[in-house]
């Protein structure tokens, strides 16, 4: 088994002058020997048994495209070429791990979508996954309070 060392933990990632913010679980060195180790983004998730069983045949990127996009965005912003994803089944403590290579084309598409959203003069519609101001999808969004506030549904005639 390869030795590992966690280099960074719970680091805040900022892009576009702080307008895009995220938090990585850490980075680690992986490789067959100490001389061949490469820094990897470390991403740790948990799931219930049902979701964990879905992960096994699919692999991480097909299992959770939203988290895979986040993974590639972080790798791109940090200039990393690899990631180590660890998923823990919270019901029985099974562990899934997978190494993911950075996909430059995917990062370019994600970056384009981020830039489009930032350049827009209107707030995009709330996605279907957004269930409340405090859900995992919205809790880190700078516009969550406005989006879920009393004036969110107000519209004006042009």
mmCIF file of C-alpha atoms in Angstrom:
data_model
loop_
_atom_site.group_PDB
_atom_site.id
_atom_site.type_symbol
_atom_site.label_atom_id
_atom_site.label_comp_id
_atom_site.label_asym_id
_atom_site.label_seq_id
_atom_site.Cartn_x
_atom_site.Cartn_y
_atom_site.Cartn_z
ATOM 1 C CA UNK A 1 0.000 0.000 0.000
ATOM 2 C CA UNK A 2 1.203 3.487 -0.812
ATOM 3 C CA UNK A 3 2.066 5.897 1.984
ATOM 4 C CA UNK A 4 -0.057 8.997 2.157
ATOM 5 C CA UNK A 5 0.084 12.343 3.836
ATOM 6 C CA UNK A 6 -2.735 14.858 4.020
ATOM 7 C CA UNK A 7 -1.233 18.162 2.911
ATOM 8 C CA UNK A 8 -4.190 20.484 3.299
ATOM 9 C CA UNK A 9 -7.443 20.160 5.216
ATOM 10 C CA UNK A 10 -10.728 22.031 4.880
ATOM 11 C CA UNK A 11 -9.217 24.710 2.684
ATOM 12 C CA UNK A 12 -11.384 27.494 1.267
ATOM 13 C CA UNK A 13 -11.162 27.810 -2.518
ATOM 14 C CA UNK A 14 -12.021 31.107 -4.193
ATOM 15 C CA UNK A 15 -12.308 31.932 -7.877
ATOM 16 C CA UNK A 16 -13.427 34.983 -9.824
ATOM 17 C CA UNK A 17 -12.340 37.405 -7.114
ATOM 18 C CA UNK A 18 -14.169 35.526 -4.358
ATOM 19 C CA UNK A 19 -17.481 35.392 -6.218
ATOM 20 C CA UNK A 20 -17.180 31.582 -6.402
ATOM 21 C CA UNK A 21 -16.312 29.886 -3.110
ATOM 22 C CA UNK A 22 -15.966 26.263 -2.081
ATOM 23 C CA UNK A 23 -14.235 24.124 0.515
ATOM 24 C CA UNK A 24 -12.070 21.115 -0.212
ATOM 25 C CA UNK A 25 -11.691 18.244 2.236
ATOM 26 C CA UNK A 26 -7.940 18.259 1.620
ATOM 27 C CA UNK A 27 -5.138 17.119 -0.645
ATOM 28 C CA UNK A 28 -2.901 14.105 -0.311
ATOM 29 C CA UNK A 29 0.175 12.605 -1.935
ATOM 30 C CA UNK A 30 -0.307 9.268 -3.696
ATOM 31 C CA UNK A 31 2.003 7.123 -5.755
ATOM 32 C CA UNK A 32 3.723 3.747 -5.881
ATOM 33 C CA UNK A 33 6.805 5.147 -4.098
ATOM 34 C CA UNK A 34 7.761 8.323 -2.250
ATOM 35 C CA UNK A 35 9.641 9.517 -5.340
ATOM 36 C CA UNK A 36 6.599 9.066 -7.604
ATOM 37 C CA UNK A 37 3.939 10.652 -5.417
ATOM 38 C CA UNK A 38 1.603 13.205 -6.965
ATOM 39 C CA UNK A 39 -0.643 15.640 -5.122
ATOM 40 C CA UNK A 40 -4.311 14.601 -5.356
ATOM 41 C CA UNK A 41 -7.431 16.487 -4.353
ATOM 42 C CA UNK A 42 -9.030 14.537 -1.486
ATOM 43 C CA UNK A 43 -12.817 14.396 -1.540
ATOM 44 C CA UNK A 44 -14.720 12.532 1.186
ATOM 45 C CA UNK A 45 -18.458 11.873 1.007
ATOM 46 C CA UNK A 46 -20.905 9.699 2.922
ATOM 47 C CA UNK A 47 -24.007 7.916 1.702
ATOM 48 C CA UNK A 48 -26.698 5.575 2.900
ATOM 49 C CA UNK A 49 -26.706 1.904 1.881
ATOM 50 C CA UNK A 50 -29.043 2.391 -1.090
ATOM 51 C CA UNK A 51 -26.902 5.138 -2.643
ATOM 52 C CA UNK A 52 -23.690 3.247 -1.820
ATOM 53 C CA UNK A 53 -24.984 0.173 -3.705
ATOM 54 C CA UNK A 54 -25.704 2.421 -6.713
ATOM 55 C CA UNK A 55 -22.127 3.755 -6.602
ATOM 56 C CA UNK A 56 -20.400 0.367 -6.900
ATOM 57 C CA UNK A 57 -21.355 -0.473 -10.519
ATOM 58 C CA UNK A 58 -21.380 3.148 -11.743
ATOM 59 C CA UNK A 59 -18.248 4.772 -10.349
ATOM 60 C CA UNK A 60 -18.179 8.221 -8.783
ATOM 61 C CA UNK A 61 -18.638 10.469 -11.825
ATOM 62 C CA UNK A 62 -21.733 8.667 -13.145
ATOM 63 C CA UNK A 63 -23.102 8.177 -9.613
ATOM 64 C CA UNK A 64 -23.068 11.884 -8.772
ATOM 65 C CA UNK A 65 -22.512 14.210 -11.753
ATOM 66 C CA UNK A 66 -23.064 17.275 -9.544
ATOM 67 C CA UNK A 67 -20.288 16.248 -7.156
ATOM 68 C CA UNK A 68 -18.110 15.196 -10.097
ATOM 69 C CA UNK A 69 -18.471 18.711 -11.562
ATOM 70 C CA UNK A 70 -17.458 20.140 -8.193
ATOM 71 C CA UNK A 71 -14.462 17.786 -8.127
ATOM 72 C CA UNK A 72 -13.280 18.888 -11.592
ATOM 73 C CA UNK A 73 -13.832 22.563 -10.737
ATOM 74 C CA UNK A 74 -11.675 22.242 -7.623
ATOM 75 C CA UNK A 75 -8.968 20.332 -9.510
ATOM 76 C CA UNK A 76 -8.978 23.007 -12.213
ATOM 77 C CA UNK A 77 -8.846 25.931 -9.792
ATOM 78 C CA UNK A 78 -6.018 24.247 -7.834
ATOM 79 C CA UNK A 79 -4.084 23.075 -10.911
ATOM 80 C CA UNK A 80 -4.287 19.409 -9.878
ATOM 81 C CA UNK A 81 -4.431 16.522 -12.349
ATOM 82 C CA UNK A 82 -5.788 13.810 -10.012
ATOM 83 C CA UNK A 83 -8.292 13.339 -7.211
ATOM 84 C CA UNK A 84 -8.880 10.638 -4.626
ATOM 85 C CA UNK A 85 -12.558 10.203 -3.827
ATOM 86 C CA UNK A 86 -13.577 8.300 -0.703
ATOM 87 C CA UNK A 87 -17.228 7.445 -0.040
ATOM 88 C CA UNK A 88 -18.192 5.954 3.331
ATOM 89 C CA UNK A 89 -21.445 4.062 3.782
ATOM 90 C CA UNK A 90 -22.795 5.579 6.972
ATOM 91 C CA UNK A 91 -25.015 2.541 7.644
ATOM 92 C CA UNK A 92 -22.301 -0.152 7.711
ATOM 93 C CA UNK A 93 -18.937 1.670 7.387
ATOM 94 C CA UNK A 94 -18.006 0.204 3.990
ATOM 95 C CA UNK A 95 -15.561 2.374 2.078
ATOM 96 C CA UNK A 96 -15.333 3.028 -1.653
ATOM 97 C CA UNK A 97 -12.295 4.796 -3.049
ATOM 98 C CA UNK A 98 -11.529 5.841 -6.588
ATOM 99 C CA UNK A 99 -8.894 7.942 -8.302
ATOM 100 C CA UNK A 100 -10.238 10.413 -10.866
ATOM 101 C CA UNK A 101 -8.212 12.116 -13.595
ATOM 102 C CA UNK A 102 -8.824 15.798 -14.289
ATOM 103 C CA UNK A 103 -10.949 16.341 -17.414
ATOM 104 C CA UNK A 104 -9.910 19.665 -18.923
ATOM 105 C CA UNK A 105 -12.908 19.774 -21.311
ATOM 106 C CA UNK A 106 -15.294 19.308 -18.400
ATOM 107 C CA UNK A 107 -13.556 22.064 -16.436
ATOM 108 C CA UNK A 108 -13.797 24.424 -19.425
ATOM 109 C CA UNK A 109 -17.557 23.743 -19.683
ATOM 110 C CA UNK A 110 -18.021 24.274 -15.934
ATOM 111 C CA UNK A 111 -15.999 27.475 -16.076
ATOM 112 C CA UNK A 112 -18.069 28.715 -19.014
ATOM 113 C CA UNK A 113 -21.291 28.057 -17.052
ATOM 114 C CA UNK A 114 -19.904 29.858 -13.993
ATOM 115 C CA UNK A 115 -18.859 32.856 -16.094
ATOM 116 C CA UNK A 116 -22.271 32.994 -17.786
ATOM 117 C CA UNK A 117 -24.015 32.973 -14.401
ATOM 118 C CA UNK A 118 -21.688 35.647 -12.985
ATOM 119 C CA UNK A 119 -22.076 37.888 -16.033
ATOM 120 C CA UNK A 120 -25.872 37.611 -16.003
ATOM 121 C CA UNK A 121 -27.794 40.617 -14.776
ATOM 122 C CA UNK A 122 -30.579 38.425 -13.427
ATOM 123 C CA UNK A 123 -30.534 35.718 -10.800
ATOM 124 C CA UNK A 124 -31.106 32.306 -12.407
ATOM 125 C CA UNK A 125 -34.207 30.316 -11.506
ATOM 126 C CA UNK A 126 -33.946 28.124 -8.467
ATOM 127 C CA UNK A 127 -33.041 24.556 -9.504
ATOM 128 C CA UNK A 128 -35.374 21.656 -8.678
ATOM 129 C CA UNK A 129 -32.828 20.284 -6.173
ATOM 130 C CA UNK A 130 -33.152 23.438 -4.065
ATOM 131 C CA UNK A 131 -35.623 22.587 -1.313
ATOM 132 C CA UNK A 132 -35.010 25.370 1.230
ATOM 133 C CA UNK A 133 -32.635 28.218 2.014
ATOM 134 C CA UNK A 134 -30.761 25.828 4.303
ATOM 135 C CA UNK A 135 -30.547 22.734 2.061
ATOM 136 C CA UNK A 136 -27.123 21.456 0.982
ATOM 137 C CA UNK A 137 -27.681 22.933 -2.473
ATOM 138 C CA UNK A 138 -28.357 26.495 -1.227
ATOM 139 C CA UNK A 139 -26.683 26.939 2.137
ATOM 140 C CA UNK A 140 -23.419 28.317 0.707
ATOM 141 C CA UNK A 141 -25.033 30.478 -1.963
ATOM 142 C CA UNK A 142 -24.588 34.208 -1.394
ATOM 143 C CA UNK A 143 -28.083 34.820 -2.817
ATOM 144 C CA UNK A 144 -29.932 32.195 -0.741
ATOM 145 C CA UNK A 145 -31.469 34.694 1.677
ATOM 146 C CA UNK A 146 -32.774 36.826 -1.198
ATOM 147 C CA UNK A 147 -33.823 33.823 -3.273
ATOM 148 C CA UNK A 148 -35.916 32.391 -0.435
ATOM 149 C CA UNK A 149 -37.071 35.764 0.937
ATOM 150 C CA UNK A 150 -40.541 37.299 0.717
ATOM 151 C CA UNK A 151 -39.769 39.283 -2.452
ATOM 152 C CA UNK A 152 -38.365 36.366 -4.464
ATOM 153 C CA UNK A 153 -41.660 35.797 -6.291
ATOM 154 C CA UNK A 154 -42.310 39.479 -7.064
ATOM 155 C CA UNK A 155 -42.162 40.432 -10.727
ATOM 156 C CA UNK A 156 -42.526 43.752 -12.481
ATOM 157 C CA UNK A 157 -44.017 44.572 -15.855
ATOM 158 C CA UNK A 158 -41.429 45.850 -18.296
#
